[in-house]
JSON list of C-alpha atoms in Angstrom, two decimals:
[
{"chain": "A", "resi": 1, "resn": "MET", "atom": "CA", "xyz": [-18.63, 10.42, -1.64]},
{"chain": "A", "resi": 2, "resn": "LYS", "atom": "CA", "xyz": [-21.09, 9.08, -4.22]},
{"chain": "A", "resi": 3, "resn": "LEU", "atom": "CA", "xyz": [-20.50, 9.24, -7.94]},
{"chain": "A", "resi": 4, "resn": "ALA", "atom": "CA", "xyz": [-23.03, 9.16, -10.76]},
{"chain": "A", "resi": 5, "resn": "ASP", "atom": "CA", "xyz": [-23.48, 5.37, -10.51]},
{"chain": "A", "resi": 6, "resn": "GLY", "atom": "CA", "xyz": [-24.79, 5.82, -6.94]},
{"chain": "A", "resi": 7, "resn": "LYS", "atom": "CA", "xyz": [-21.94, 3.82, -5.37]},
{"chain": "A", "resi": 8, "resn": "ALA", "atom": "CA", "xyz": [-19.82, 5.37, -2.65]},
{"chain": "A", "resi": 9, "resn": "ARG", "atom": "CA", "xyz": [-16.06, 5.87, -2.80]},
{"chain": "A", "resi": 10, "resn": "THR", "atom": "CA", "xyz": [-14.03, 6.86, 0.22]},
{"chain": "A", "resi": 11, "resn": "ILE", "atom": "CA", "xyz": [-11.44, 9.60, 0.13]},
{"chain": "A", "resi": 12, "resn": "GLN", "atom": "CA", "xyz": [-9.14, 10.79, 2.87]},
{"chain": "A", "resi": 13, "resn": "HIS", "atom": "CA", "xyz": [-10.44, 14.23, 3.89]},
{"chain": "A", "resi": 14, "resn": "MET", "atom": "CA", "xyz": [-7.34, 15.00, 5.94]},
{"chain": "A", "resi": 15, "resn": "MET", "atom": "CA", "xyz": [-5.31, 15.56, 2.80]},
{"chain": "A", "resi": 16, "resn": "VAL", "atom": "CA", "xyz": [-5.26, 18.85, 1.06]},
{"chain": "A", "resi": 17, "resn": "THR", "atom": "CA", "xyz": [-4.57, 18.17, -2.56]},
{"chain": "A", "resi": 18, "resn": "THR", "atom": "CA", "xyz": [-5.29, 20.34, -5.52]},
{"chain": "A", "resi": 19, "resn": "PHE", "atom": "CA", "xyz": [-5.72, 18.82, -8.93]},
{"chain": "A", "resi": 20, "resn": "TRP", "atom": "CA", "xyz": [-5.58, 20.79, -12.13]},
{"chain": "A", "resi": 21, "resn": "HIS", "atom": "CA", "xyz": [-8.26, 20.65, -14.76]},
{"chain": "A", "resi": 22, "resn": "PRO", "atom": "CA", "xyz": [-6.94, 20.35, -18.32]},
{"chain": "A", "resi": 23, "resn": "ASP", "atom": "CA", "xyz": [-8.01, 23.99, -18.81]},
{"chain": "A", "resi": 24, "resn": "GLY", "atom": "CA", "xyz": [-5.55, 25.01, -16.06]},
{"chain": "A", "resi": 25, "resn": "THR", "atom": "CA", "xyz": [-8.03, 25.72, -13.28]},
{"chain": "A", "resi": 26, "resn": "PRO", "atom": "CA", "xyz": [-7.64, 24.09, -9.85]},
{"chain": "A", "resi": 27, "resn": "MET", "atom": "CA", "xyz": [-10.16, 21.50, -8.71]},
{"chain": "A", "resi": 28, "resn": "SER", "atom": "CA", "xyz": [-10.79, 19.43, -5.61]},
{"chain": "A", "resi": 29, "resn": "ALA", "atom": "CA", "xyz": [-10.10, 15.71, -5.23]},
{"chain": "A", "resi": 30, "resn": "GLN", "atom": "CA", "xyz": [-13.82, 15.06, -5.47]},
{"chain": "A", "resi": 31, "resn": "GLN", "atom": "CA", "xyz": [-14.08, 17.03, -8.71]},
{"chain": "A", "resi": 32, "resn": "PHE", "atom": "CA", "xyz": [-11.06, 15.18, -10.09]},
{"chain": "A", "resi": 33, "resn": "MET", "atom": "CA", "xyz": [-12.58, 11.81, -9.16]},
{"chain": "A", "resi": 34, "resn": "GLU", "atom": "CA", "xyz": [-15.91, 12.78, -10.72]},
{"chain": "A", "resi": 35, "resn": "MET", "atom": "CA", "xyz": [-14.16, 13.87, -13.90]},
{"chain": "A", "resi": 36, "resn": "LEU", "atom": "CA", "xyz": [-12.12, 10.64, -14.02]},
{"chain": "A", "resi": 37, "resn": "PHE", "atom": "CA", "xyz": [-15.28, 8.60, -13.41]},
{"chain": "A", "resi": 38, "resn": "GLY", "atom": "CA", "xyz": [-16.96, 10.37, -16.33]},
{"chain": "A", "resi": 39, "resn": "LYS", "atom": "CA", "xyz": [-14.04, 9.76, -18.71]},
{"chain": "A", "resi": 40, "resn": "LEU", "atom": "CA", "xyz": [-13.24, 6.12, -17.91]},
{"chain": "A", "resi": 41, "resn": "PRO", "atom": "CA", "xyz": [-16.00, 4.69, -20.15]},
{"chain": "A", "resi": 42, "resn": "GLU", "atom": "CA", "xyz": [-14.11, 6.16, -23.10]},
{"chain": "A", "resi": 43, "resn": "PHE", "atom": "CA", "xyz": [-11.27, 3.74, -22.32]},
{"chain": "A", "resi": 44, "resn": "PHE", "atom": "CA", "xyz": [-13.01, 0.52, -21.26]},
{"chain": "A", "resi": 45, "resn": "LYS", "atom": "CA", "xyz": [-16.64, -0.53, -21.20]},
{"chain": "A", "resi": 46, "resn": "ASN", "atom": "CA", "xyz": [-16.59, -2.85, -18.18]},
{"chain": "A", "resi": 47, "resn": "GLU", "atom": "CA", "xyz": [-14.45, -4.39, -15.47]},
{"chain": "A", "resi": 48, "resn": "GLU", "atom": "CA", "xyz": [-13.51, -7.35, -17.66]},
{"chain": "A", "resi": 49, "resn": "GLU", "atom": "CA", "xyz": [-12.16, -5.07, -20.40]},
{"chain": "A", "resi": 50, "resn": "LEU", "atom": "CA", "xyz": [-10.18, -3.06, -17.82]},
{"chain": "A", "resi": 51, "resn": "ARG", "atom": "CA", "xyz": [-8.59, -6.30, -16.54]},
{"chain": "A", "resi": 52, "resn": "LEU", "atom": "CA", "xyz": [-7.81, -7.40, -20.09]},
{"chain": "A", "resi": 53, "resn": "LEU", "atom": "CA", "xyz": [-6.20, -4.06, -20.99]},
{"chain": "A", "resi": 54, "resn": "TRP", "atom": "CA", "xyz": [-4.27, -3.86, -17.73]},
{"chain": "A", "resi": 55, "resn": "CYS", "atom": "CA", "xyz": [-2.78, -7.37, -17.76]},
{"chain": "A", "resi": 56, "resn": "ALA", "atom": "CA", "xyz": [-0.60, -6.80, -20.84]},
{"chain": "A", "resi": 57, "resn": "PRO", "atom": "CA", "xyz": [2.25, -4.26, -20.76]},
{"chain": "A", "resi": 58, "resn": "ASP", "atom": "CA", "xyz": [1.53, -2.87, -24.24]},
{"chain": "A", "resi": 59, "resn": "THR", "atom": "CA", "xyz": [-2.21, -2.30, -23.76]},
{"chain": "A", "resi": 60, "resn": "ARG", "atom": "CA", "xyz": [-1.63, -1.00, -20.22]},
{"chain": "A", "resi": 61, "resn": "ALA", "atom": "CA", "xyz": [0.86, 1.54, -21.59]},
{"chain": "A", "resi": 62, "resn": "LYS", "atom": "CA", "xyz": [-1.64, 2.65, -24.26]},
{"chain": "A", "resi": 63, "resn": "LEU", "atom": "CA", "xyz": [-4.36, 3.02, -21.63]},
{"chain": "A", "resi": 64, "resn": "LEU", "atom": "CA", "xyz": [-2.07, 5.10, -19.41]},
{"chain": "A", "resi": 65, "resn": "GLU", "atom": "CA", "xyz": [-1.03, 7.24, -22.39]},
{"chain": "A", "resi": 66, "resn": "GLY", "atom": "CA", "xyz": [-4.67, 7.83, -23.29]},
{"chain": "A", "resi": 67, "resn": "LEU", "atom": "CA", "xyz": [-5.53, 8.77, -19.72]},
{"chain": "A", "resi": 68, "resn": "ALA", "atom": "CA", "xyz": [-2.56, 11.15, -19.58]},
{"chain": "A", "resi": 69, "resn": "GLU", "atom": "CA", "xyz": [-3.75, 12.83, -22.80]},
{"chain": "A", "resi": 70, "resn": "LYS", "atom": "CA", "xyz": [-7.14, 13.44, -21.11]},
{"chain": "A", "resi": 71, "resn": "GLY", "atom": "CA", "xyz": [-5.50, 15.01, -18.05]},
{"chain": "A", "resi": 72, "resn": "PHE", "atom": "CA", "xyz": [-5.03, 11.91, -15.89]},
{"chain": "A", "resi": 73, "resn": "ALA", "atom": "CA", "xyz": [-1.27, 11.42, -15.88]},
{"chain": "A", "resi": 74, "resn": "ASN", "atom": "CA", "xyz": [0.58, 9.00, -13.61]},
{"chain": "A", "resi": 75, "resn": "GLU", "atom": "CA", "xyz": [1.27, 11.78, -11.09]},
{"chain": "A", "resi": 76, "resn": "GLN", "atom": "CA", "xyz": [-2.44, 12.54, -10.70]},
{"chain": "A", "resi": 77, "resn": "LEU", "atom": "CA", "xyz": [-3.33, 8.86, -10.49]},
{"chain": "A", "resi": 78, "resn": "ALA", "atom": "CA", "xyz": [-0.62, 8.36, -7.85]},
{"chain": "A", "resi": 79, "resn": "GLU", "atom": "CA", "xyz": [-2.12, 11.28, -5.91]},
{"chain": "A", "resi": 80, "resn": "MET", "atom": "CA", "xyz": [-5.53, 9.63, -6.22]},
{"chain": "A", "resi": 81, "resn": "GLN", "atom": "CA", "xyz": [-3.93, 6.48, -4.74]},
{"chain": "A", "resi": 82, "resn": "ARG", "atom": "CA", "xyz": [-3.02, 8.52, -1.66]},
{"chain": "A", "resi": 83, "resn": "ILE", "atom": "CA", "xyz": [-6.45, 10.09, -1.41]},
{"chain": "A", "resi": 84, "resn": "ILE", "atom": "CA", "xyz": [-8.29, 6.76, -1.49]},
{"chain": "A", "resi": 85, "resn": "ASP", "atom": "CA", "xyz": [-5.73, 5.29, 0.93]},
{"chain": "A", "resi": 86, "resn": "ALA", "atom": "CA", "xyz": [-4.37, 2.84, -1.66]},
{"chain": "A", "resi": 87, "resn": "GLU", "atom": "CA", "xyz": [-0.70, 3.85, -1.80]},
{"chain": "A", "resi": 88, "resn": "LYS", "atom": "CA", "xyz": [0.39, 0.21, -1.60]},
{"chain": "A", "resi": 89, "resn": "SER", "atom": "CA", "xyz": [-2.06, -0.77, -4.30]},
{"chain": "A", "resi": 90, "resn": "ASP", "atom": "CA", "xyz": [-1.71, -0.96, -8.04]},
{"chain": "A", "resi": 91, "resn": "LEU", "atom": "CA", "xyz": [-2.96, 1.84, -10.29]},
{"chain": "A", "resi": 92, "resn": "PHE", "atom": "CA", "xyz": [-5.37, -0.81, -11.59]},
{"chain": "A", "resi": 93, "resn": "ASP", "atom": "CA", "xyz": [-7.03, -0.66, -8.18]},
{"chain": "A", "resi": 94, "resn": "VAL", "atom": "CA", "xyz": [-7.43, 3.10, -8.43]},
{"chain": "A", "resi": 95, "resn": "LEU", "atom": "CA", "xyz": [-9.18, 2.79, -11.78]},
{"chain": "A", "resi": 96, "resn": "ALA", "atom": "CA", "xyz": [-11.32, -0.17, -10.67]},
{"chain": "A", "resi": 97, "resn": "HIS", "atom": "CA", "xyz": [-12.26, 1.61, -7.45]},
{"chain": "A", "resi": 98, "resn": "VAL", "atom": "CA", "xyz": [-13.27, 4.81, -9.22]},
{"chain": "A", "resi": 99, "resn": "ALA", "atom": "CA", "xyz": [-15.04, 3.06, -12.12]},
{"chain": "A", "resi": 100, "resn": "TYR", "atom": "CA", "xyz": [-16.74, 0.19, -10.27]},
{"chain": "A", "resi": 101, "resn": "ALA", "atom": "CA", "xyz": [-16.36, 0.89, -6.53]},
{"chain": "A", "resi": 102, "resn": "LEU", "atom": "CA", "xyz": [-14.24, -2.26, -6.19]},
{"chain": "A", "resi": 103, "resn": "PRO", "atom": "CA", "xyz": [-12.25, -2.68, -3.00]},
{"chain": "A", "resi": 104, "resn": "THR", "atom": "CA", "xyz": [-8.54, -2.13, -3.43]},
{"chain": "A", "resi": 105, "resn": "LEU", "atom": "CA", "xyz": [-5.91, -4.82, -2.91]},
{"chain": "A", "resi": 106, "resn": "THR", "atom": "CA", "xyz": [-2.33, -4.12, -1.99]},
{"chain": "A", "resi": 107, "resn": "ARG", "atom": "CA", "xyz": [0.34, -5.12, -4.48]},
{"chain": "A", "resi": 108, "resn": "GLU", "atom": "CA", "xyz": [1.47, -7.71, -1.95]},
{"chain": "A", "resi": 109, "resn": "GLU", "atom": "CA", "xyz": [-2.02, -9.25, -1.81]},
{"chain": "A", "resi": 110, "resn": "ARG", "atom": "CA", "xyz": [-2.13, -9.34, -5.62]},
{"chain": "A", "resi": 111, "resn": "ALA", "atom": "CA", "xyz": [1.32, -10.94, -5.77]},
{"chain": "A", "resi": 112, "resn": "LEU", "atom": "CA", "xyz": [0.44, -13.61, -3.19]},
{"chain": "A", "resi": 113, "resn": "LYS", "atom": "CA", "xyz": [-2.69, -14.61, -5.10]},
{"chain": "A", "resi": 114, "resn": "ALA", "atom": "CA", "xyz": [-0.76, -14.69, -8.38]},
{"chain": "A", "resi": 115, "resn": "LYS", "atom": "CA", "xyz": [2.03, -16.86, -6.90]},
{"chain": "A", "resi": 116, "resn": "VAL", "atom": "CA", "xyz": [-0.45, -19.65, -6.24]},
{"chain": "A", "resi": 117, "resn": "ILE", "atom": "CA", "xyz": [-1.48, -19.73, -9.90]},
{"chain": "A", "resi": 118, "resn": "ILE", "atom": "CA", "xyz": [2.08, -19.18, -11.16]},
{"chain": "A", "resi": 119, "resn": "SER", "atom": "CA", "xyz": [3.21, -22.30, -9.29]},
{"chain": "A", "resi": 120, "resn": "THR", "atom": "CA", "xyz": [0.94, -24.40, -11.53]},
{"chain": "A", "resi": 121, "resn": "HIS", "atom": "CA", "xyz": [1.86, -22.78, -14.86]},
{"chain": "A", "resi": 122, "resn": "PHE", "atom": "CA", "xyz": [5.62, -22.22, -14.71]},
{"chain": "A", "resi": 123, "resn": "ASN", "atom": "CA", "xyz": [8.62, -24.43, -13.95]},
{"chain": "A", "resi": 124, "resn": "THR", "atom": "CA", "xyz": [10.78, -23.94, -10.86]},
{"chain": "A", "resi": 125, "resn": "LYS", "atom": "CA", "xyz": [13.39, -21.68, -12.48]},
{"chain": "A", "resi": 126, "resn": "GLN", "atom": "CA", "xyz": [10.69, -19.54, -14.06]},
{"chain": "A", "resi": 127, "resn": "GLN", "atom": "CA", "xyz": [8.92, -19.32, -10.70]},
{"chain": "A", "resi": 128, "resn": "VAL", "atom": "CA", "xyz": [12.14, -18.11, -9.03]},
{"chain": "A", "resi": 129, "resn": "PHE", "atom": "CA", "xyz": [12.47, -15.35, -11.63]},
{"chain": "A", "resi": 130, "resn": "LEU", "atom": "CA", "xyz": [8.78, -14.42, -11.38]},
{"chain": "A", "resi": 131, "resn": "ASP", "atom": "CA", "xyz": [9.02, -14.32, -7.57]},
{"chain": "A", "resi": 132, "resn": "PHE", "atom": "CA", "xyz": [11.84, -11.82, -8.02]},
{"chain": "A", "resi": 133, "resn": "VAL", "atom": "CA", "xyz": [9.75, -9.77, -10.46]},
{"chain": "A", "resi": 134, "resn": "LEU", "atom": "CA", "xyz": [6.83, -9.81, -8.02]},
{"chain": "A", "resi": 135, "resn": "SER", "atom": "CA", "xyz": [9.08, -8.64, -5.19]},
{"chain": "A", "resi": 136, "resn": "GLN", "atom": "CA", "xyz": [10.12, -5.66, -7.34]},
{"chain": "A", "resi": 137, "resn": "TYR", "atom": "CA", "xyz": [6.47, -5.02, -8.24]},
{"chain": "A", "resi": 138, "resn": "ILE", "atom": "CA", "xyz": [5.53, -4.99, -4.54]},
{"chain": "A", "resi": 139, "resn": "LYS", "atom": "CA", "xyz": [8.34, -2.53, -3.71]},
{"chain": "A", "resi": 140, "resn": "VAL", "atom": "CA", "xyz": [8.12, -0.19, -6.70]},
{"chain": "A", "resi": 141, "resn": "GLY", "atom": "CA", "xyz": [4.73, -0.59, -8.38]},
{"chain": "A", "resi": 142, "resn": "VAL", "atom": "CA", "xyz": [3.18, -1.52, -11.68]},
{"chain": "A", "resi": 143, "resn": "GLY", "atom": "CA", "xyz": [5.90, 0.29, -13.64]},
{"chain": "A", "resi": 144, "resn": "GLU", "atom": "CA", "xyz": [8.17, -2.68, -12.89]},
{"chain": "A", "resi": 145, "resn": "LEU", "atom": "CA", "xyz": [5.94, -4.77, -15.14]},
{"chain": "A", "resi": 146, "resn": "ASP", "atom": "CA", "xyz": [6.50, -2.56, -18.19]},
{"chain": "A", "resi": 147, "resn": "GLN", "atom": "CA", "xyz": [8.10, -4.30, -21.16]},
{"chain": "A", "resi": 148, "resn": "ASP", "atom": "CA", "xyz": [11.15, -2.02, -21.01]},
{"chain": "A", "resi": 149, "resn": "LYS", "atom": "CA", "xyz": [11.84, -3.22, -17.45]},
{"chain": "A", "resi": 150, "resn": "LEU", "atom": "CA", "xyz": [12.47, -6.82, -18.50]},
{"chain": "A", "resi": 151, "resn": "SER", "atom": "CA", "xyz": [16.17, -6.35, -19.36]},
{"chain": "A", "resi": 152, "resn": "PRO", "atom": "CA", "xyz": [16.97, -4.36, -16.20]},
{"chain": "A", "resi": 153, "resn": "LEU", "atom": "CA", "xyz": [15.14, -6.96, -14.10]},
{"chain": "A", "resi": 154, "resn": "LEU", "atom": "CA", "xyz": [17.09, -9.78, -15.72]},
{"chain": "A", "resi": 155, "resn": "ARG", "atom": "CA", "xyz": [20.37, -7.92, -15.17]},
{"chain": "A", "resi": 156, "resn": "LEU", "atom": "CA", "xyz": [19.49, -7.27, -11.55]},
{"chain": "A", "resi": 157, "resn": "LYS", "atom": "CA", "xyz": [18.37, -10.84, -10.85]},
{"chain": "A", "resi": 158, "resn": "TYR", "atom": "CA", "xyz": [21.26, -12.48, -12.70]},
{"chain": "A", "resi": 159, "resn": "ASN", "atom": "CA", "xyz": [24.03, -10.03, -11.72]},
{"chain": "A", "resi": 160, "resn": "ASN", "atom": "CA", "xyz": [24.39, -8.70, -15.28]},
{"chain": "A", "resi": 161, "resn": "ALA", "atom": "CA", "xyz": [24.84, -12.24, -16.62]},
{"chain": "A", "resi": 162, "resn": "ILE", "atom": "CA", "xyz": [22.14, -12.42, -19.30]},
{"chain": "A", "resi": 163, "resn": "ALA", "atom": "CA", "xyz": [23.62, -15.75, -20.46]},
{"chain": "A", "resi": 164, "resn": "ASP", "atom": "CA", "xyz": [22.68, -17.20, -17.06]},
{"chain": "A", "resi": 165, "resn": "ALA", "atom": "CA", "xyz": [19.13, -15.89, -17.50]},
{"chain": "A", "resi": 166, "resn": "VAL", "atom": "CA", "xyz": [18.92, -17.52, -20.93]},
{"chain": "A", "resi": 167, "resn": "ALA", "atom": "CA", "xyz": [20.30, -20.78, -19.50]},
{"chain": "A", "resi": 168, "resn": "ASP", "atom": "CA", "xyz": [17.62, -20.73, -16.75]},
{"chain": "A", "resi": 169, "resn": "LEU", "atom": "CA", "xyz": [14.64, -19.32, -18.60]},
{"chain": "A", "resi": 170, "resn": "GLY", "atom": "CA", "xyz": [15.12, -20.03, -22.30]},
{"chain": "A", "resi": 171, "resn": "ARG", "atom": "CA", "xyz": [15.60, -17.91, -25.39]},
{"chain": "A", "resi": 172, "resn": "PRO", "atom": "CA", "xyz": [14.81, -14.18, -25.20]},
{"chain": "A", "resi": 173, "resn": "GLU", "atom": "CA", "xyz": [11.43, -14.68, -26.92]},
{"chain": "A", "resi": 174, "resn": "GLU", "atom": "CA", "xyz": [10.48, -17.27, -24.30]},
{"chain": "A", "resi": 175, "resn": "ILE", "atom": "CA", "xyz": [11.61, -15.00, -21.47]},
{"chain": "A", "resi": 176, "resn": "GLY", "atom": "CA", "xyz": [9.44, -12.25, -22.95]},
{"chain": "A", "resi": 177, "resn": "ARG", "atom": "CA", "xyz": [6.43, -14.61, -23.11]},
{"chain": "A", "resi": 178, "resn": "ILE", "atom": "CA", "xyz": [6.98, -15.62, -19.47]},
{"chain": "A", "resi": 179, "resn": "PHE", "atom": "CA", "xyz": [7.25, -11.98, -18.37]},
{"chain": "A", "resi": 180, "resn": "VAL", "atom": "CA", "xyz": [4.12, -10.88, -20.20]},
{"chain": "A", "resi": 181, "resn": "GLY", "atom": "CA", "xyz": [2.20, -14.13, -19.68]},
{"chain": "A", "resi": 182, "resn": "PHE", "atom": "CA", "xyz": [2.29, -14.23, -15.90]},
{"chain": "A", "resi": 183, "resn": "GLN", "atom": "CA", "xyz": [0.84, -10.72, -15.56]},
{"chain": "A", "resi": 184, "resn": "LYS", "atom": "CA", "xyz": [-2.70, -11.86, -16.31]},
{"chain": "A", "resi": 185, "resn": "TYR", "atom": "CA", "xyz": [-2.65, -13.77, -13.02]},
{"chain": "A", "resi": 186, "resn": "LEU", "atom": "CA", "xyz": [-2.10, -10.53, -11.09]},
{"chain": "A", "resi": 187, "resn": "TYR", "atom": "CA", "xyz": [-5.33, -9.06, -12.38]},
{"chain": "A", "resi": 188, "resn": "GLN", "atom": "CA", "xyz": [-7.71, -12.00, -12.45]},
{"chain": "A", "resi": 189, "resn": "GLU", "atom": "CA", "xyz": [-10.95, -11.37, -10.67]},
{"chain": "A", "resi": 190, "resn": "VAL", "atom": "CA", "xyz": [-10.61, -12.15, -6.98]},
{"chain": "A", "resi": 191, "resn": "ALA", "atom": "CA", "xyz": [-12.79, -15.05, -5.93]}
]
């Protein structure tokens, strides 16, 4: 289907999904996508700004909250993932696909590209932890990169021994910087 920018987006016609307009009326997937396309410029003005907002947990959360307030909650965006055949992709890819007709990448493809860059910016112990975080991201999704997931991820990786995490990765502030800092490499423009 084509949106107002004249670029085509593909949806899976085999699925029967009903979306709900904020006024409570049902609408088709195409209507939902058109409505989302029309609202996205209120949140970011270009692809670069979307990448910048998405690569930090705090600004990503604010963007998702704002979208939810406009009727585009995580559940609807996850459904849009299915419709555009991007279930293994990041929600970033859904937004970038709808807004700019960008091809979607799977979370695994994003993680593999990021690992190459991570290997040049982080020490070996940090890389081991970030590889673990990326494996969780691939399995579960972008929610694993939220700031409130850092402690559970550390506990899971280090068998509840936060002291071991601190010994490997540094003080809590440094661990937080590592966790937030690597995320920009997931969303860099693909060359």
